[in-house]
Each structure stands twice: as C-alpha cells, then as structure tokens.
Amino acid sequence: MRKEVALLASEAKEYFLMHKNIRVCLMQISDEGILSNVRRNEAAAAHFPLGGQMNNMRFHDWWRDRAIPKSRHGAKTALQRLGYSSTSNALVNNLALSLSDCYWIMPRGESLTWEDANLFTNDFVDTFGDITLNRDHMIDLRKETRFNCATSQGELQKKWCIAKDGRRYMIKGNYGSSYQQSLNEIFASSLHEAQNWKQYTPYYPAKVQVDGNREGLGCMCYDFCSENIESISAWELLQTVKTRQNESLYYPLRDVCLKLGMSEKTFTDFMDYQIMTDYLLSNTDRHMNNISVLRNPDTLEILGFTPIYDSGNSMFYNVPYDQLNFVRFDSIQTHSFIEKEVRLLQYVQNRNLFDPEKADLDFSIYKEDVTENQIRIPKLRELYLRKLEKLRIFQNGKDIWKTQGHR
C-alpha cells in the first residue's frame, strides 16, 4: 500500500486551485485526480471552498464531489471514447472548470488566467455530455476548443451548450423509455409560474437523440450562474459544521445560512414554499445537492437561494401504472432533510405562502410521453388533486403528518 501511494505521489503534478485569479492553495494531483500535499494560501483563506475549510478530509470530499458521477447514464462509454480512465481523470484534464462556480485548477508554471479559461465567456464543447446524450453517433470535437466542460452534478444524461445569444444552457435526458422526468420539470415550471413565484428555474422542452437513432424528448434550462454569481450547494454548506448521525439537516443548514448573512425570513420563506410545492409534486429528490445558495465570487456575499431546480424525480415517475392505485401518501420516502415526505411539512412556518387556488394545472404536457400516456395521465391528475386537497387541509391548521391512514 505504501509503495502504491508513493508511486501515485511521484506521478502527481502540481496545480494551483484558483478562485477566478486568486490562488487559494497549491496541491499535487495525480492523473487519477487524487490530491496530496495541499498547501493553503492563508492570505486568501476566505476564498478557499467553504466545503473544505474545516479540514483536509472535507476538502478532498469537496474535490471528489466536483467530478461527474460515475453513475451518470452513459458515463462509462463516454470515458472510453474520450480516452479518460475515470471521471476524476476527466476533471483534471478539463482544469476542473464548471458552469456553477468560479473555481478551477491551473498547472504550476503555466500563465493561464481566469479570462483565458472560464466557461462563462469562452467557447467550449461539452464533449462528455454530447456522447452521453447521443451515444450512437459520437463526434470528437475536442480539437475545436481548448477546454471541455466536465463538471456537472446529477446522474441523468446532461449536456451544456451555448445559445446564439451567448447564454449557457443545459439539456437533460431521462431514464428508460419514458420522458416523464423531463415533462415533470416543465410541469413544475408551470406550477411556479401560476403561483407567481419568482425564484424558480424555467425548463423548456428539448429534442434529444435516444437509443435506436430516434428523436426523443428532454428538457433544457438556462444557467443561473455567471462570472459574477456562483452557486454553493447545501451539501457544501453543511461541510462547514459538525452534524450528528440521523440528525435532520434542516436546522444545521438554517444556522449556516444565517451565519453567512442570510436573513431568517429569506431562509424560511424559500424553504416553506419549496417544501409545500415539492409535497404537491411528490418530488422525492430534494437532496442537499438540489438546494443551493448564490454567492458573489468577488465579495463573497451570499445573495440568497438559487432558483428552484431539478424537480424531475416527481409525479410518481418511477411507479408503474398498475401500482398507482396503491400509493399511500404517509409512506412516501424522500431524499431530503428527513426521509418521510409528509413530515417535511412540519418545518413550514408560513402555510399561506402557497396558493392552492392557483394550482389546478393543465396536464396536457404529459401527452408528449411515450409510455402509457393515455391511461397514466388521469391517474397522475387524480393523485395530484388528492395531494392538493391535503395541502388545503394543512393550510387550515391540521398537522397532516399526524394523521394515520394518509392516502
């Protein structure tokens, strides 16, 4: 084991971790993305990633979390075609650049600047994303641009693109033969629009290529980050404090946000609305990488929460049609602050932030799906309306998580 570690260290190259043009540390990184010999620049300590400030172990976790997940659909094929041995290897090769924040790595001895490298103003081709979305027809565009985009969280196929007006946007695909995850994003956008809630990320339909060289349906959204606004996930914020095993993460996250300068009203209003709408949509995937705050990368000022995003794993997308009649609302499990969906409502302080009279939506978007669309839509609408009625009861003062037989 020691010989193996020594070998990795000898192969490692030195890089500066940069926050725009600020050098926050010097470290060695092997070709496989393993960090060693991290030397922090104490003069720039405030610019060190929040998720790694507590200790080096958490910094290593922050670094690993930056890479594309190995579980991303099509990732193995993309790595092989692009000549990468791992997603960590791809991360290093692409200078750890992201369209979510202003961190990147610069090889020691190079004279690159943030202006040379960043993905917000320089052209790029997301070759990795292109392969995972278009697996049957791979076009190697690596030589057409100096940098590729290789950092994006989540397990669905994703691809970053540049619009004609220069805006960056992400295209997302789906699991399996159904398009429901993409349609759920569009449906959630219509809910937030009807509620006149400003802090949400609009999703739009997008044509994608699917297995068998067929045209399919995905969705797209524009980047809410830029050179002047970066996002920091709740997961990263929670790395700045110690939490107890099996502890709800709601209050630790609140404490971190308030310590960073967010007002308590900003925190509770956003959480109240998001929890209630996630309940209505049966979004079971509001984990700590699907909640983020916005920050000014120059002043380090917290600007509030990111617009609500990633609501695709909702509306019983993974429940077969013949099982929809047996859904019990009191047993729905979720990846969030706590496991039981209905109990998330206990954190809501202002039950009137959501207007149930503006939530009876048009379900016709689901006709675009290819799986059981004609028979599935009425059942989805029925479940949605039953959830809406539960929210009305909740708004009238009843703690519905205490109700037995919650169907």
Short mmCIF file of N, CA, C and O in Angstrom, two decimals, residues 19-20 52 97 111 136 153 164 196 221 239 257 271 286-287 298 301 308 344 377 396:
data_model
loop_
_atom_site.label_atom_id
_atom_site.label_comp_id
_atom_site.label_asym_id
_atom_site.label_seq_id
_atom_site.Cartn_x
_atom_site.Cartn_y
_atom_site.Cartn_z
N HIS A 19 -9.56 30.63 -7.51
CA HIS A 19 -10.90 31.19 -7.44
C HIS A 19 -10.84 32.45 -8.28
O HIS A 19 -10.31 33.48 -7.85
N LYS A 20 -11.32 32.34 -9.51
CA LYS A 20 -11.01 33.34 -10.55
C LYS A 20 -9.49 33.44 -10.65
O LYS A 20 -8.83 32.45 -10.97
N GLY A 52 -14.46 22.77 2.08
CA GLY A 52 -13.19 22.18 2.50
C GLY A 52 -12.47 22.96 3.57
O GLY A 52 -11.32 22.66 3.91
N LEU A 97 -13.01 22.95 -14.51
CA LEU A 97 -13.88 24.09 -14.81
C LEU A 97 -15.34 23.71 -14.68
O LEU A 97 -15.73 22.57 -14.90
N SER A 111 0.79 30.15 -17.40
CA SER A 111 0.43 31.56 -17.22
C SER A 111 -1.03 31.82 -17.59
O SER A 111 -1.38 32.92 -18.01
N ASP A 136 -25.12 6.90 -30.00
CA ASP A 136 -24.95 6.15 -31.24
C ASP A 136 -24.06 6.88 -32.25
O ASP A 136 -23.51 6.27 -33.15
N GLN A 153 -23.18 18.07 -11.65
CA GLN A 153 -23.71 17.09 -10.72
C GLN A 153 -24.95 16.41 -11.30
O GLN A 153 -25.58 16.89 -12.23
N LYS A 164 -27.16 31.06 -29.29
CA LYS A 164 -26.67 32.07 -30.23
C LYS A 164 -26.44 33.41 -29.56
O LYS A 164 -25.59 34.19 -29.98
N ASN A 196 -46.87 32.62 -9.28
CA ASN A 196 -46.16 33.91 -9.34
C ASN A 196 -44.94 33.92 -8.42
O ASN A 196 -44.58 34.94 -7.83
N CYS A 221 -32.69 24.15 -19.59
CA CYS A 221 -32.81 25.34 -18.75
C CYS A 221 -31.54 26.17 -18.90
O CYS A 221 -30.47 25.65 -19.21
N GLN A 239 -20.81 21.03 5.13
CA GLN A 239 -19.46 20.57 5.46
C GLN A 239 -18.71 21.54 6.37
O GLN A 239 -17.63 21.24 6.86
N CYS A 257 -26.65 29.20 6.96
CA CYS A 257 -27.10 30.28 6.09
C CYS A 257 -27.20 31.59 6.86
O CYS A 257 -26.78 32.66 6.36
N MET A 271 -37.78 28.04 2.00
CA MET A 271 -37.96 26.65 2.40
C MET A 271 -39.44 26.30 2.51
O MET A 271 -39.87 25.20 2.10
N ARG A 286 -35.18 16.01 -3.29
CA ARG A 286 -34.66 17.32 -2.89
C ARG A 286 -33.50 17.12 -1.90
O ARG A 286 -33.52 17.54 -0.76
N HIS A 287 -32.47 16.41 -2.39
CA HIS A 287 -31.31 16.16 -1.55
C HIS A 287 -30.44 17.42 -1.48
O HIS A 287 -30.76 18.45 -2.08
N ASP A 298 -16.59 37.61 -5.94
CA ASP A 298 -15.60 38.65 -5.65
C ASP A 298 -15.70 39.15 -4.21
O ASP A 298 -14.71 39.22 -3.49
N GLU A 301 -20.29 37.72 -0.82
CA GLU A 301 -21.59 37.99 -0.22
C GLU A 301 -22.60 36.94 -0.67
O GLU A 301 -22.70 36.62 -1.86
N ILE A 308 -35.36 27.51 -7.71
CA ILE A 308 -35.66 26.08 -7.56
C ILE A 308 -35.33 25.35 -8.86
O ILE A 308 -35.70 25.77 -9.94
N LEU A 344 -41.90 16.47 6.25
CA LEU A 344 -41.21 17.72 5.89
C LEU A 344 -42.10 18.93 6.13
O LEU A 344 -41.61 20.04 6.39
N ILE A 377 -52.15 9.52 -17.48
CA ILE A 377 -52.41 10.93 -17.17
C ILE A 377 -53.57 11.11 -16.20
O ILE A 377 -53.44 11.85 -15.21
N ASN A 396 -55.34 24.88 6.60
CA ASN A 396 -56.40 25.20 7.57
C ASN A 396 -56.01 24.84 9.00
O ASN A 396 -56.83 24.93 9.91
#
